[in-house]
JSON list of N, CA and C in Angstrom, two decimals:
[
{"chain": "G", "resi": 1, "resn": "UNK", "atom": "N", "xyz": [-16.49, 4.81, -10.11]},
{"chain": "G", "resi": 1, "resn": "UNK", "atom": "CA", "xyz": [-17.50, 3.81, -10.41]},
{"chain": "G", "resi": 1, "resn": "UNK", "atom": "C", "xyz": [-16.95, 2.45, -10.04]},
{"chain": "G", "resi": 2, "resn": "UNK", "atom": "N", "xyz": [-17.75, 1.66, -9.32]},
{"chain": "G", "resi": 2, "resn": "UNK", "atom": "CA", "xyz": [-17.38, 0.31, -8.94]},
{"chain": "G", "resi": 2, "resn": "UNK", "atom": "C", "xyz": [-18.18, -0.65, -9.79]},
{"chain": "G", "resi": 3, "resn": "UNK", "atom": "N", "xyz": [-17.48, -1.54, -10.49]},
{"chain": "G", "resi": 3, "resn": "UNK", "atom": "CA", "xyz": [-18.18, -2.45, -11.40]},
{"chain": "G", "resi": 3, "resn": "UNK", "atom": "C", "xyz": [-17.48, -3.80, -11.47]},
{"chain": "G", "resi": 4, "resn": "UNK", "atom": "N", "xyz": [-18.17, -4.76, -12.10]},
{"chain": "G", "resi": 4, "resn": "UNK", "atom": "CA", "xyz": [-17.61, -6.08, -12.39]},
{"chain": "G", "resi": 4, "resn": "UNK", "atom": "C", "xyz": [-16.89, -6.03, -13.73]},
{"chain": "G", "resi": 5, "resn": "UNK", "atom": "N", "xyz": [-16.20, -7.12, -14.08]},
{"chain": "G", "resi": 5, "resn": "UNK", "atom": "CA", "xyz": [-15.50, -7.20, -15.38]},
{"chain": "G", "resi": 5, "resn": "UNK", "atom": "C", "xyz": [-16.42, -6.92, -16.56]},
{"chain": "G", "resi": 6, "resn": "UNK", "atom": "N", "xyz": [-17.70, -7.33, -16.45]},
{"chain": "G", "resi": 6, "resn": "UNK", "atom": "CA", "xyz": [-18.64, -7.16, -17.55]},
{"chain": "G", "resi": 6, "resn": "UNK", "atom": "C", "xyz": [-19.30, -5.78, -17.58]},
{"chain": "G", "resi": 7, "resn": "UNK", "atom": "N", "xyz": [-18.89, -4.89, -16.67]},
{"chain": "G", "resi": 7, "resn": "UNK", "atom": "CA", "xyz": [-19.44, -3.54, -16.63]},
{"chain": "G", "resi": 7, "resn": "UNK", "atom": "C", "xyz": [-20.66, -3.38, -15.74]},
{"chain": "G", "resi": 8, "resn": "UNK", "atom": "N", "xyz": [-21.13, -4.46, -15.12]},
{"chain": "G", "resi": 8, "resn": "UNK", "atom": "CA", "xyz": [-22.27, -4.38, -14.21]},
{"chain": "G", "resi": 8, "resn": "UNK", "atom": "C", "xyz": [-21.87, -3.61, -12.95]},
{"chain": "G", "resi": 9, "resn": "UNK", "atom": "N", "xyz": [-22.71, -2.70, -12.47]},
{"chain": "G", "resi": 9, "resn": "UNK", "atom": "CA", "xyz": [-22.37, -1.93, -11.26]},
{"chain": "G", "resi": 9, "resn": "UNK", "atom": "C", "xyz": [-22.39, -2.81, -10.01]},
{"chain": "G", "resi": 10, "resn": "UNK", "atom": "N", "xyz": [-21.57, -2.45, -9.04]},
{"chain": "G", "resi": 10, "resn": "UNK", "atom": "CA", "xyz": [-21.54, -3.13, -7.75]},
{"chain": "G", "resi": 10, "resn": "UNK", "atom": "C", "xyz": [-22.16, -2.17, -6.72]},
{"chain": "G", "resi": 11, "resn": "UNK", "atom": "N", "xyz": [-23.47, -2.24, -6.59]},
{"chain": "G", "resi": 11, "resn": "UNK", "atom": "CA", "xyz": [-24.17, -1.39, -5.62]},
{"chain": "G", "resi": 11, "resn": "UNK", "atom": "C", "xyz": [-23.85, -1.85, -4.21]},
{"chain": "G", "resi": 12, "resn": "UNK", "atom": "N", "xyz": [-23.73, -0.92, -3.30]},
{"chain": "G", "resi": 12, "resn": "UNK", "atom": "CA", "xyz": [-23.50, -1.26, -1.90]},
{"chain": "G", "resi": 12, "resn": "UNK", "atom": "C", "xyz": [-22.05, -1.49, -1.52]},
{"chain": "G", "resi": 13, "resn": "UNK", "atom": "N", "xyz": [-21.13, -1.32, -2.46]},
{"chain": "G", "resi": 13, "resn": "UNK", "atom": "CA", "xyz": [-19.70, -1.46, -2.13]},
{"chain": "G", "resi": 13, "resn": "UNK", "atom": "C", "xyz": [-19.30, -0.31, -1.21]},
{"chain": "G", "resi": 14, "resn": "UNK", "atom": "N", "xyz": [-18.53, -0.61, -0.17]},
{"chain": "G", "resi": 14, "resn": "UNK", "atom": "CA", "xyz": [-18.00, 0.42, 0.72]},
{"chain": "G", "resi": 14, "resn": "UNK", "atom": "C", "xyz": [-16.66, 0.89, 0.19]},
{"chain": "G", "resi": 15, "resn": "UNK", "atom": "N", "xyz": [-16.53, 2.21, 0.02]},
{"chain": "G", "resi": 15, "resn": "UNK", "atom": "CA", "xyz": [-15.30, 2.81, -0.48]},
{"chain": "G", "resi": 15, "resn": "UNK", "atom": "C", "xyz": [-14.74, 3.68, 0.64]},
{"chain": "G", "resi": 16, "resn": "UNK", "atom": "N", "xyz": [-13.51, 3.36, 1.08]},
{"chain": "G", "resi": 16, "resn": "UNK", "atom": "CA", "xyz": [-12.88, 4.12, 2.15]},
{"chain": "G", "resi": 16, "resn": "UNK", "atom": "C", "xyz": [-11.60, 4.75, 1.63]},
{"chain": "G", "resi": 17, "resn": "UNK", "atom": "N", "xyz": [-11.42, 6.05, 1.91]},
{"chain": "G", "resi": 17, "resn": "UNK", "atom": "CA", "xyz": [-10.21, 6.77, 1.53]},
{"chain": "G", "resi": 17, "resn": "UNK", "atom": "C", "xyz": [-9.36, 6.99, 2.77]},
{"chain": "G", "resi": 18, "resn": "UNK", "atom": "N", "xyz": [-8.09, 6.59, 2.69]},
{"chain": "G", "resi": 18, "resn": "UNK", "atom": "CA", "xyz": [-7.12, 6.79, 3.76]},
{"chain": "G", "resi": 18, "resn": "UNK", "atom": "C", "xyz": [-6.01, 7.68, 3.22]},
{"chain": "G", "resi": 19, "resn": "UNK", "atom": "N", "xyz": [-5.69, 8.77, 3.91]},
{"chain": "G", "resi": 19, "resn": "UNK", "atom": "CA", "xyz": [-4.55, 9.59, 3.51]},
{"chain": "G", "resi": 19, "resn": "UNK", "atom": "C", "xyz": [-3.27, 8.87, 3.92]},
{"chain": "G", "resi": 20, "resn": "UNK", "atom": "N", "xyz": [-2.35, 8.72, 3.00]},
{"chain": "G", "resi": 20, "resn": "UNK", "atom": "CA", "xyz": [-1.08, 8.04, 3.29]},
{"chain": "G", "resi": 20, "resn": "UNK", "atom": "C", "xyz": [-0.21, 8.91, 4.19]},
{"chain": "G", "resi": 21, "resn": "UNK", "atom": "N", "xyz": [0.42, 8.30, 5.16]},
{"chain": "G", "resi": 21, "resn": "UNK", "atom": "CA", "xyz": [1.31, 9.02, 6.06]},
{"chain": "G", "resi": 21, "resn": "UNK", "atom": "C", "xyz": [0.61, 9.76, 7.17]},
{"chain": "G", "resi": 22, "resn": "UNK", "atom": "N", "xyz": [-0.70, 9.57, 7.32]},
{"chain": "G", "resi": 22, "resn": "UNK", "atom": "CA", "xyz": [-1.44, 10.22, 8.40]},
{"chain": "G", "resi": 22, "resn": "UNK", "atom": "C", "xyz": [-2.12, 9.15, 9.24]},
{"chain": "G", "resi": 23, "resn": "UNK", "atom": "N", "xyz": [-2.24, 9.44, 10.52]},
{"chain": "G", "resi": 23, "resn": "UNK", "atom": "CA", "xyz": [-2.80, 8.46, 11.44]},
{"chain": "G", "resi": 23, "resn": "UNK", "atom": "C", "xyz": [-4.32, 8.54, 11.55]},
{"chain": "G", "resi": 24, "resn": "UNK", "atom": "N", "xyz": [-4.93, 9.46, 10.82]},
{"chain": "G", "resi": 24, "resn": "UNK", "atom": "CA", "xyz": [-6.38, 9.63, 10.95]},
{"chain": "G", "resi": 24, "resn": "UNK", "atom": "C", "xyz": [-7.16, 8.46, 10.35]},
{"chain": "G", "resi": 25, "resn": "UNK", "atom": "N", "xyz": [-8.38, 8.32, 10.84]},
{"chain": "G", "resi": 25, "resn": "UNK", "atom": "CA", "xyz": [-9.26, 7.28, 10.30]},
{"chain": "G", "resi": 25, "resn": "UNK", "atom": "C", "xyz": [-9.67, 7.66, 8.88]},
{"chain": "G", "resi": 26, "resn": "UNK", "atom": "N", "xyz": [-10.02, 6.65, 8.11]},
{"chain": "G", "resi": 26, "resn": "UNK", "atom": "CA", "xyz": [-10.47, 6.90, 6.75]},
{"chain": "G", "resi": 26, "resn": "UNK", "atom": "C", "xyz": [-11.90, 7.40, 6.71]},
{"chain": "G", "resi": 27, "resn": "UNK", "atom": "N", "xyz": [-12.28, 7.89, 5.56]},
{"chain": "G", "resi": 27, "resn": "UNK", "atom": "CA", "xyz": [-13.66, 8.33, 5.33]},
{"chain": "G", "resi": 27, "resn": "UNK", "atom": "C", "xyz": [-14.31, 7.32, 4.40]},
{"chain": "G", "resi": 28, "resn": "UNK", "atom": "N", "xyz": [-15.51, 6.83, 4.78]},
{"chain": "G", "resi": 28, "resn": "UNK", "atom": "CA", "xyz": [-16.19, 5.77, 4.04]},
{"chain": "G", "resi": 28, "resn": "UNK", "atom": "C", "xyz": [-17.51, 6.25, 3.48]},
{"chain": "G", "resi": 29, "resn": "UNK", "atom": "N", "xyz": [-17.78, 5.86, 2.23]},
{"chain": "G", "resi": 29, "resn": "UNK", "atom": "CA", "xyz": [-19.07, 6.08, 1.58]},
{"chain": "G", "resi": 29, "resn": "UNK", "atom": "C", "xyz": [-19.51, 4.76, 0.95]},
{"chain": "G", "resi": 30, "resn": "UNK", "atom": "N", "xyz": [-20.77, 4.69, 0.55]},
{"chain": "G", "resi": 30, "resn": "UNK", "atom": "CA", "xyz": [-21.32, 3.48, -0.08]},
{"chain": "G", "resi": 30, "resn": "UNK", "atom": "C", "xyz": [-21.71, 3.79, -1.51]},
{"chain": "G", "resi": 31, "resn": "UNK", "atom": "N", "xyz": [-21.30, 2.91, -2.44]},
{"chain": "G", "resi": 31, "resn": "UNK", "atom": "CA", "xyz": [-21.64, 3.08, -3.85]},
{"chain": "G", "resi": 31, "resn": "UNK", "atom": "C", "xyz": [-23.15, 2.92, -4.05]},
{"chain": "G", "resi": 32, "resn": "UNK", "atom": "N", "xyz": [-23.72, 3.76, -4.91]},
{"chain": "G", "resi": 32, "resn": "UNK", "atom": "CA", "xyz": [-25.16, 3.70, -5.17]},
{"chain": "G", "resi": 32, "resn": "UNK", "atom": "C", "xyz": [-25.51, 2.58, -6.14]},
{"chain": "G", "resi": 33, "resn": "UNK", "atom": "N", "xyz": [-26.76, 2.52, -6.58]},
{"chain": "G", "resi": 33, "resn": "UNK", "atom": "CA", "xyz": [-27.23, 1.43, -7.44]},
{"chain": "G", "resi": 33, "resn": "UNK", "atom": "C", "xyz": [-26.52, 1.39, -8.79]},
{"chain": "G", "resi": 34, "resn": "UNK", "atom": "N", "xyz": [-25.87, 2.50, -9.19]},
{"chain": "G", "resi": 34, "resn": "UNK", "atom": "CA", "xyz": [-25.10, 2.53, -10.44]},
{"chain": "G", "resi": 34, "resn": "UNK", "atom": "C", "xyz": [-23.61, 2.28, -10.19]},
{"chain": "G", "resi": 35, "resn": "UNK", "atom": "N", "xyz": [-23.25, 1.98, -8.94]},
{"chain": "G", "resi": 35, "resn": "UNK", "atom": "CA", "xyz": [-21.85, 1.77, -8.60]},
{"chain": "G", "resi": 35, "resn": "UNK", "atom": "C", "xyz": [-21.07, 3.06, -8.40]},
{"chain": "G", "resi": 36, "resn": "UNK", "atom": "N", "xyz": [-21.76, 4.20, -8.40]},
{"chain": "G", "resi": 36, "resn": "UNK", "atom": "CA", "xyz": [-21.09, 5.50, -8.26]},
{"chain": "G", "resi": 36, "resn": "UNK", "atom": "C", "xyz": [-20.93, 5.86, -6.79]},
{"chain": "G", "resi": 37, "resn": "UNK", "atom": "N", "xyz": [-19.85, 6.59, -6.51]},
{"chain": "G", "resi": 37, "resn": "UNK", "atom": "CA", "xyz": [-19.59, 7.07, -5.16]},
{"chain": "G", "resi": 37, "resn": "UNK", "atom": "C", "xyz": [-18.91, 8.43, -5.23]},
{"chain": "G", "resi": 38, "resn": "UNK", "atom": "N", "xyz": [-19.01, 9.20, -4.16]},
{"chain": "G", "resi": 38, "resn": "UNK", "atom": "CA", "xyz": [-18.36, 10.50, -4.08]},
{"chain": "G", "resi": 38, "resn": "UNK", "atom": "C", "xyz": [-17.79, 10.69, -2.69]},
{"chain": "G", "resi": 39, "resn": "UNK", "atom": "N", "xyz": [-16.53, 10.99, -2.62]},
{"chain": "G", "resi": 39, "resn": "UNK", "atom": "CA", "xyz": [-15.85, 11.33, -1.38]},
{"chain": "G", "resi": 39, "resn": "UNK", "atom": "C", "xyz": [-15.56, 12.82, -1.45]},
{"chain": "G", "resi": 40, "resn": "UNK", "atom": "N", "xyz": [-16.26, 13.61, -0.66]},
{"chain": "G", "resi": 40, "resn": "UNK", "atom": "CA", "xyz": [-16.17, 15.06, -0.76]},
{"chain": "G", "resi": 40, "resn": "UNK", "atom": "C", "xyz": [-15.24, 15.65, 0.30]},
{"chain": "G", "resi": 41, "resn": "UNK", "atom": "N", "xyz": [-14.67, 16.81, -0.04]},
{"chain": "G", "resi": 41, "resn": "UNK", "atom": "CA", "xyz": [-13.85, 17.59, 0.90]},
{"chain": "G", "resi": 41, "resn": "UNK", "atom": "C", "xyz": [-12.67, 16.82, 1.47]},
{"chain": "G", "resi": 42, "resn": "UNK", "atom": "N", "xyz": [-11.99, 16.07, 0.62]},
{"chain": "G", "resi": 42, "resn": "UNK", "atom": "CA", "xyz": [-10.77, 15.38, 1.06]},
{"chain": "G", "resi": 42, "resn": "UNK", "atom": "C", "xyz": [-9.58, 16.31, 0.87]},
{"chain": "G", "resi": 43, "resn": "UNK", "atom": "N", "xyz": [-8.62, 16.22, 1.77]},
{"chain": "G", "resi": 43, "resn": "UNK", "atom": "CA", "xyz": [-7.41, 17.02, 1.66]},
{"chain": "G", "resi": 43, "resn": "UNK", "atom": "C", "xyz": [-6.56, 16.53, 0.49]},
{"chain": "G", "resi": 44, "resn": "UNK", "atom": "N", "xyz": [-5.85, 17.44, -0.18]},
{"chain": "G", "resi": 44, "resn": "UNK", "atom": "CA", "xyz": [-4.98, 17.02, -1.27]},
{"chain": "G", "resi": 44, "resn": "UNK", "atom": "C", "xyz": [-3.84, 16.13, -0.77]},
{"chain": "G", "resi": 45, "resn": "UNK", "atom": "N", "xyz": [-3.34, 15.29, -1.65]},
{"chain": "G", "resi": 45, "resn": "UNK", "atom": "CA", "xyz": [-2.21, 14.43, -1.32]},
{"chain": "G", "resi": 45, "resn": "UNK", "atom": "C", "xyz": [-2.46, 12.99, -1.73]},
{"chain": "G", "resi": 46, "resn": "UNK", "atom": "N", "xyz": [-1.52, 12.14, -1.40]},
{"chain": "G", "resi": 46, "resn": "UNK", "atom": "CA", "xyz": [-1.62, 10.72, -1.74]},
{"chain": "G", "resi": 46, "resn": "UNK", "atom": "C", "xyz": [-2.60, 10.04, -0.81]},
{"chain": "G", "resi": 47, "resn": "UNK", "atom": "N", "xyz": [-3.44, 9.19, -1.39]},
{"chain": "G", "resi": 47, "resn": "UNK", "atom": "CA", "xyz": [-4.45, 8.46, -0.60]},
{"chain": "G", "resi": 47, "resn": "UNK", "atom": "C", "xyz": [-4.57, 7.04, -1.12]},
{"chain": "G", "resi": 48, "resn": "UNK", "atom": "N", "xyz": [-5.10, 6.19, -0.26]},
{"chain": "G", "resi": 48, "resn": "UNK", "atom": "CA", "xyz": [-5.39, 4.82, -0.63]},
{"chain": "G", "resi": 48, "resn": "UNK", "atom": "C", "xyz": [-6.90, 4.63, -0.58]},
{"chain": "G", "resi": 49, "resn": "UNK", "atom": "N", "xyz": [-7.46, 4.13, -1.66]},
{"chain": "G", "resi": 49, "resn": "UNK", "atom": "CA", "xyz": [-8.87, 3.75, -1.66]},
{"chain": "G", "resi": 49, "resn": "UNK", "atom": "C", "xyz": [-8.96, 2.26, -1.43]},
{"chain": "G", "resi": 50, "resn": "UNK", "atom": "N", "xyz": [-9.80, 1.87, -0.48]},
{"chain": "G", "resi": 50, "resn": "UNK", "atom": "CA", "xyz": [-10.04, 0.45, -0.23]},
{"chain": "G", "resi": 50, "resn": "UNK", "atom": "C", "xyz": [-11.53, 0.21, -0.47]},
{"chain": "G", "resi": 51, "resn": "UNK", "atom": "N", "xyz": [-11.85, -0.73, -1.37]},
{"chain": "G", "resi": 51, "resn": "UNK", "atom": "CA", "xyz": [-13.22, -1.00, -1.76]},
{"chain": "G", "resi": 51, "resn": "UNK", "atom": "C", "xyz": [-13.58, -2.41, -1.30]},
{"chain": "G", "resi": 52, "resn": "UNK", "atom": "N", "xyz": [-14.70, -2.50, -0.56]},
{"chain": "G", "resi": 52, "resn": "UNK", "atom": "CA", "xyz": [-15.13, -3.78, 0.00]},
{"chain": "G", "resi": 52, "resn": "UNK", "atom": "C", "xyz": [-16.59, -4.04, -0.33]},
{"chain": "G", "resi": 53, "resn": "UNK", "atom": "N", "xyz": [-16.90, -5.31, -0.50]},
{"chain": "G", "resi": 53, "resn": "UNK", "atom": "CA", "xyz": [-18.28, -5.77, -0.66]},
{"chain": "G", "resi": 53, "resn": "UNK", "atom": "C", "xyz": [-18.30, -7.21, -0.14]},
{"chain": "G", "resi": 54, "resn": "UNK", "atom": "N", "xyz": [-19.35, -7.60, 0.58]},
{"chain": "G", "resi": 54, "resn": "UNK", "atom": "CA", "xyz": [-19.36, -8.93, 1.20]},
{"chain": "G", "resi": 54, "resn": "UNK", "atom": "C", "xyz": [-19.15, -10.10, 0.23]},
{"chain": "G", "resi": 55, "resn": "UNK", "atom": "N", "xyz": [-19.52, -9.94, -1.03]},
{"chain": "G", "resi": 55, "resn": "UNK", "atom": "CA", "xyz": [-19.40, -11.05, -1.99]},
{"chain": "G", "resi": 55, "resn": "UNK", "atom": "C", "xyz": [-18.27, -10.85, -3.00]},
{"chain": "G", "resi": 56, "resn": "UNK", "atom": "N", "xyz": [-17.40, -9.87, -2.75]},
{"chain": "G", "resi": 56, "resn": "UNK", "atom": "CA", "xyz": [-16.33, -9.54, -3.70]},
{"chain": "G", "resi": 56, "resn": "UNK", "atom": "C", "xyz": [-14.97, -9.53, -3.01]},
{"chain": "G", "resi": 57, "resn": "UNK", "atom": "N", "xyz": [-13.92, -9.70, -3.81]},
{"chain": "G", "resi": 57, "resn": "UNK", "atom": "CA", "xyz": [-12.56, -9.55, -3.30]},
{"chain": "G", "resi": 57, "resn": "UNK", "atom": "C", "xyz": [-12.32, -8.07, -2.97]},
{"chain": "G", "resi": 58, "resn": "UNK", "atom": "N", "xyz": [-11.55, -7.80, -1.94]},
{"chain": "G", "resi": 58, "resn": "UNK", "atom": "CA", "xyz": [-11.21, -6.43, -1.57]},
{"chain": "G", "resi": 58, "resn": "UNK", "atom": "C", "xyz": [-10.26, -5.86, -2.62]},
{"chain": "G", "resi": 59, "resn": "UNK", "atom": "N", "xyz": [-10.47, -4.61, -3.00]},
{"chain": "G", "resi": 59, "resn": "UNK", "atom": "CA", "xyz": [-9.63, -3.94, -3.97]},
{"chain": "G", "resi": 59, "resn": "UNK", "atom": "C", "xyz": [-9.02, -2.71, -3.30]},
{"chain": "G", "resi": 60, "resn": "UNK", "atom": "N", "xyz": [-7.72, -2.48, -3.50]},
{"chain": "G", "resi": 60, "resn": "UNK", "atom": "CA", "xyz": [-7.05, -1.28, -3.01]},
{"chain": "G", "resi": 60, "resn": "UNK", "atom": "C", "xyz": [-6.41, -0.57, -4.19]},
{"chain": "G", "resi": 61, "resn": "UNK", "atom": "N", "xyz": [-6.50, 0.75, -4.17]},
{"chain": "G", "resi": 61, "resn": "UNK", "atom": "CA", "xyz": [-5.95, 1.54, -5.28]},
{"chain": "G", "resi": 61, "resn": "UNK", "atom": "C", "xyz": [-5.41, 2.85, -4.75]},
{"chain": "G", "resi": 62, "resn": "UNK", "atom": "N", "xyz": [-4.20, 3.19, -5.12]},
{"chain": "G", "resi": 62, "resn": "UNK", "atom": "CA", "xyz": [-3.63, 4.48, -4.76]},
{"chain": "G", "resi": 62, "resn": "UNK", "atom": "C", "xyz": [-4.10, 5.57, -5.70]},
{"chain": "G", "resi": 63, "resn": "UNK", "atom": "N", "xyz": [-4.37, 6.75, -5.15]},
{"chain": "G", "resi": 63, "resn": "UNK", "atom": "CA", "xyz": [-4.78, 7.90, -5.95]},
{"chain": "G", "resi": 63, "resn": "UNK", "atom": "C", "xyz": [-4.08, 9.15, -5.43]},
{"chain": "G", "resi": 64, "resn": "UNK", "atom": "N", "xyz": [-3.90, 10.12, -6.30]},
{"chain": "G", "resi": 64, "resn": "UNK", "atom": "CA", "xyz": [-3.36, 11.41, -5.91]},
{"chain": "G", "resi": 64, "resn": "UNK", "atom": "C", "xyz": [-4.50, 12.41, -5.96]},
{"chain": "G", "resi": 65, "resn": "UNK", "atom": "N", "xyz": [-4.83, 12.98, -4.81]},
{"chain": "G", "resi": 65, "resn": "UNK", "atom": "CA", "xyz": [-5.93, 13.93, -4.72]},
{"chain": "G", "resi": 65, "resn": "UNK", "atom": "C", "xyz": [-5.40, 15.34, -4.88]},
{"chain": "G", "resi": 66, "resn": "UNK", "atom": "N", "xyz": [-6.11, 16.14, -5.67]},
{"chain": "G", "resi": 66, "resn": "UNK", "atom": "CA", "xyz": [-5.73, 17.53, -5.91]},
{"chain": "G", "resi": 66, "resn": "UNK", "atom": "C", "xyz": [-6.83, 18.45, -5.41]},
{"chain": "G", "resi": 67, "resn": "UNK", "atom": "N", "xyz": [-6.45, 19.63, -5.00]},
{"chain": "G", "resi": 67, "resn": "UNK", "atom": "CA", "xyz": [-7.41, 20.60, -4.47]},
{"chain": "G", "resi": 67, "resn": "UNK", "atom": "C", "xyz": [-8.39, 21.06, -5.55]},
{"chain": "G", "resi": 68, "resn": "UNK", "atom": "N", "xyz": [-9.67, 21.13, -5.19]},
{"chain": "G", "resi": 68, "resn": "UNK", "atom": "CA", "xyz": [-10.74, 21.68, -6.02]},
{"chain": "G", "resi": 68, "resn": "UNK", "atom": "C", "xyz": [-10.86, 20.99, -7.38]},
{"chain": "G", "resi": 69, "resn": "UNK", "atom": "N", "xyz": [-10.68, 19.69, -7.41]},
{"chain": "G", "resi": 69, "resn": "UNK", "atom": "CA", "xyz": [-10.86, 18.94, -8.65]},
{"chain": "G", "resi": 69, "resn": "UNK", "atom": "C", "xyz": [-11.78, 17.75, -8.41]},
{"chain": "G", "resi": 70, "resn": "UNK", "atom": "N", "xyz": [-12.36, 17.30, -9.51]},
{"chain": "G", "resi": 70, "resn": "UNK", "atom": "CA", "xyz": [-13.16, 16.08, -9.47]},
{"chain": "G", "resi": 70, "resn": "UNK", "atom": "C", "xyz": [-12.36, 15.01, -10.19]},
{"chain": "G", "resi": 71, "resn": "UNK", "atom": "N", "xyz": [-12.18, 13.89, -9.55]},
{"chain": "G", "resi": 71, "resn": "UNK", "atom": "CA", "xyz": [-11.40, 12.79, -10.14]},
{"chain": "G", "resi": 71, "resn": "UNK", "atom": "C", "xyz": [-12.31, 11.59, -10.26]},
{"chain": "G", "resi": 72, "resn": "UNK", "atom": "N", "xyz": [-12.45, 11.07, -11.46]},
{"chain": "G", "resi": 72, "resn": "UNK", "atom": "CA", "xyz": [-13.23, 9.86, -11.64]},
{"chain": "G", "resi": 72, "resn": "UNK", "atom": "C", "xyz": [-12.30, 8.67, -11.55]},
{"chain": "G", "resi": 73, "resn": "UNK", "atom": "N", "xyz": [-12.66, 7.74, -10.68]},
{"chain": "G", "resi": 73, "resn": "UNK", "atom": "CA", "xyz": [-11.85, 6.54, -10.45]},
{"chain": "G", "resi": 73, "resn": "UNK", "atom": "C", "xyz": [-12.71, 5.33, -10.77]},
{"chain": "G", "resi": 74, "resn": "UNK", "atom": "N", "xyz": [-12.28, 4.52, -11.71]},
{"chain": "G", "resi": 74, "resn": "UNK", "atom": "CA", "xyz": [-12.98, 3.28, -12.02]},
{"chain": "G", "resi": 74, "resn": "UNK", "atom": "C", "xyz": [-12.34, 2.12, -11.29]},
{"chain": "G", "resi": 75, "resn": "UNK", "atom": "N", "xyz": [-13.16, 1.30, -10.68]},
{"chain": "G", "resi": 75, "resn": "UNK", "atom": "CA", "xyz": [-12.66, 0.15, -9.92]},
{"chain": "G", "resi": 75, "resn": "UNK", "atom": "C", "xyz": [-13.40, -1.09, -10.39]},
{"chain": "G", "resi": 76, "resn": "UNK", "atom": "N", "xyz": [-12.66, -2.14, -10.73]},
{"chain": "G", "resi": 76, "resn": "UNK", "atom": "CA", "xyz": [-13.26, -3.40, -11.14]},
{"chain": "G", "resi": 76, "resn": "UNK", "atom": "C", "xyz": [-13.08, -4.41, -10.02]},
{"chain": "G", "resi": 77, "resn": "UNK", "atom": "N", "xyz": [-14.19, -5.01, -9.61]},
{"chain": "G", "resi": 77, "resn": "UNK", "atom": "CA", "xyz": [-14.17, -6.01, -8.53]},
{"chain": "G", "resi": 77, "resn": "UNK", "atom": "C", "xyz": [-14.41, -7.40, -9.12]},
{"chain": "G", "resi": 78, "resn": "UNK", "atom": "N", "xyz": [-13.97, -8.41, -8.39]},
{"chain": "G", "resi": 78, "resn": "UNK", "atom": "CA", "xyz": [-14.19, -9.79, -8.79]},
{"chain": "G", "resi": 78, "resn": "UNK", "atom": "C", "xyz": [-14.91, -10.52, -7.67]},
{"chain": "G", "resi": 79, "resn": "UNK", "atom": "N", "xyz": [-15.86, -11.38, -8.01]},
{"chain": "G", "resi": 79, "resn": "UNK", "atom": "CA", "xyz": [-16.56, -12.15, -6.99]},
{"chain": "G", "resi": 79, "resn": "UNK", "atom": "C", "xyz": [-15.60, -13.05, -6.22]},
{"chain": "G", "resi": 80, "resn": "UNK", "atom": "N", "xyz": [-15.90, -13.29, -4.95]},
{"chain": "G", "resi": 80, "resn": "UNK", "atom": "CA", "xyz": [-15.12, -14.24, -4.16]},
{"chain": "G", "resi": 80, "resn": "UNK", "atom": "C", "xyz": [-15.29, -15.63, -4.74]},
{"chain": "G", "resi": 81, "resn": "UNK", "atom": "N", "xyz": [-14.22, -16.40, -4.70]},
{"chain": "G", "resi": 81, "resn": "UNK", "atom": "CA", "xyz": [-14.31, -17.78, -5.16]},
{"chain": "G", "resi": 81, "resn": "UNK", "atom": "C", "xyz": [-15.02, -18.61, -4.10]},
{"chain": "G", "resi": 82, "resn": "UNK", "atom": "N", "xyz": [-15.91, -19.48, -4.52]},
{"chain": "G", "resi": 82, "resn": "UNK", "atom": "CA", "xyz": [-16.65, -20.30, -3.57]},
{"chain": "G", "resi": 82, "resn": "UNK", "atom": "C", "xyz": [-16.02, -21.64, -3.37]}
]
């Protein structure tokens, strides 16, 4: 779930998963109106999630992916300073 400090969802945030130590391109999905996203069929191992939105600071978070599991990852974004 992608949200602001106050718990408001960040719809439209792009979430990209990159496997660490591999040269392949990342897989990107877009958070829905509730800030939820799902990256399906990722290989197990260490990965980096990079979350972007045009009006927010970029957030990066490391995760450990396991085979045949669902992992809920909460991400808090902050608006860009004007």
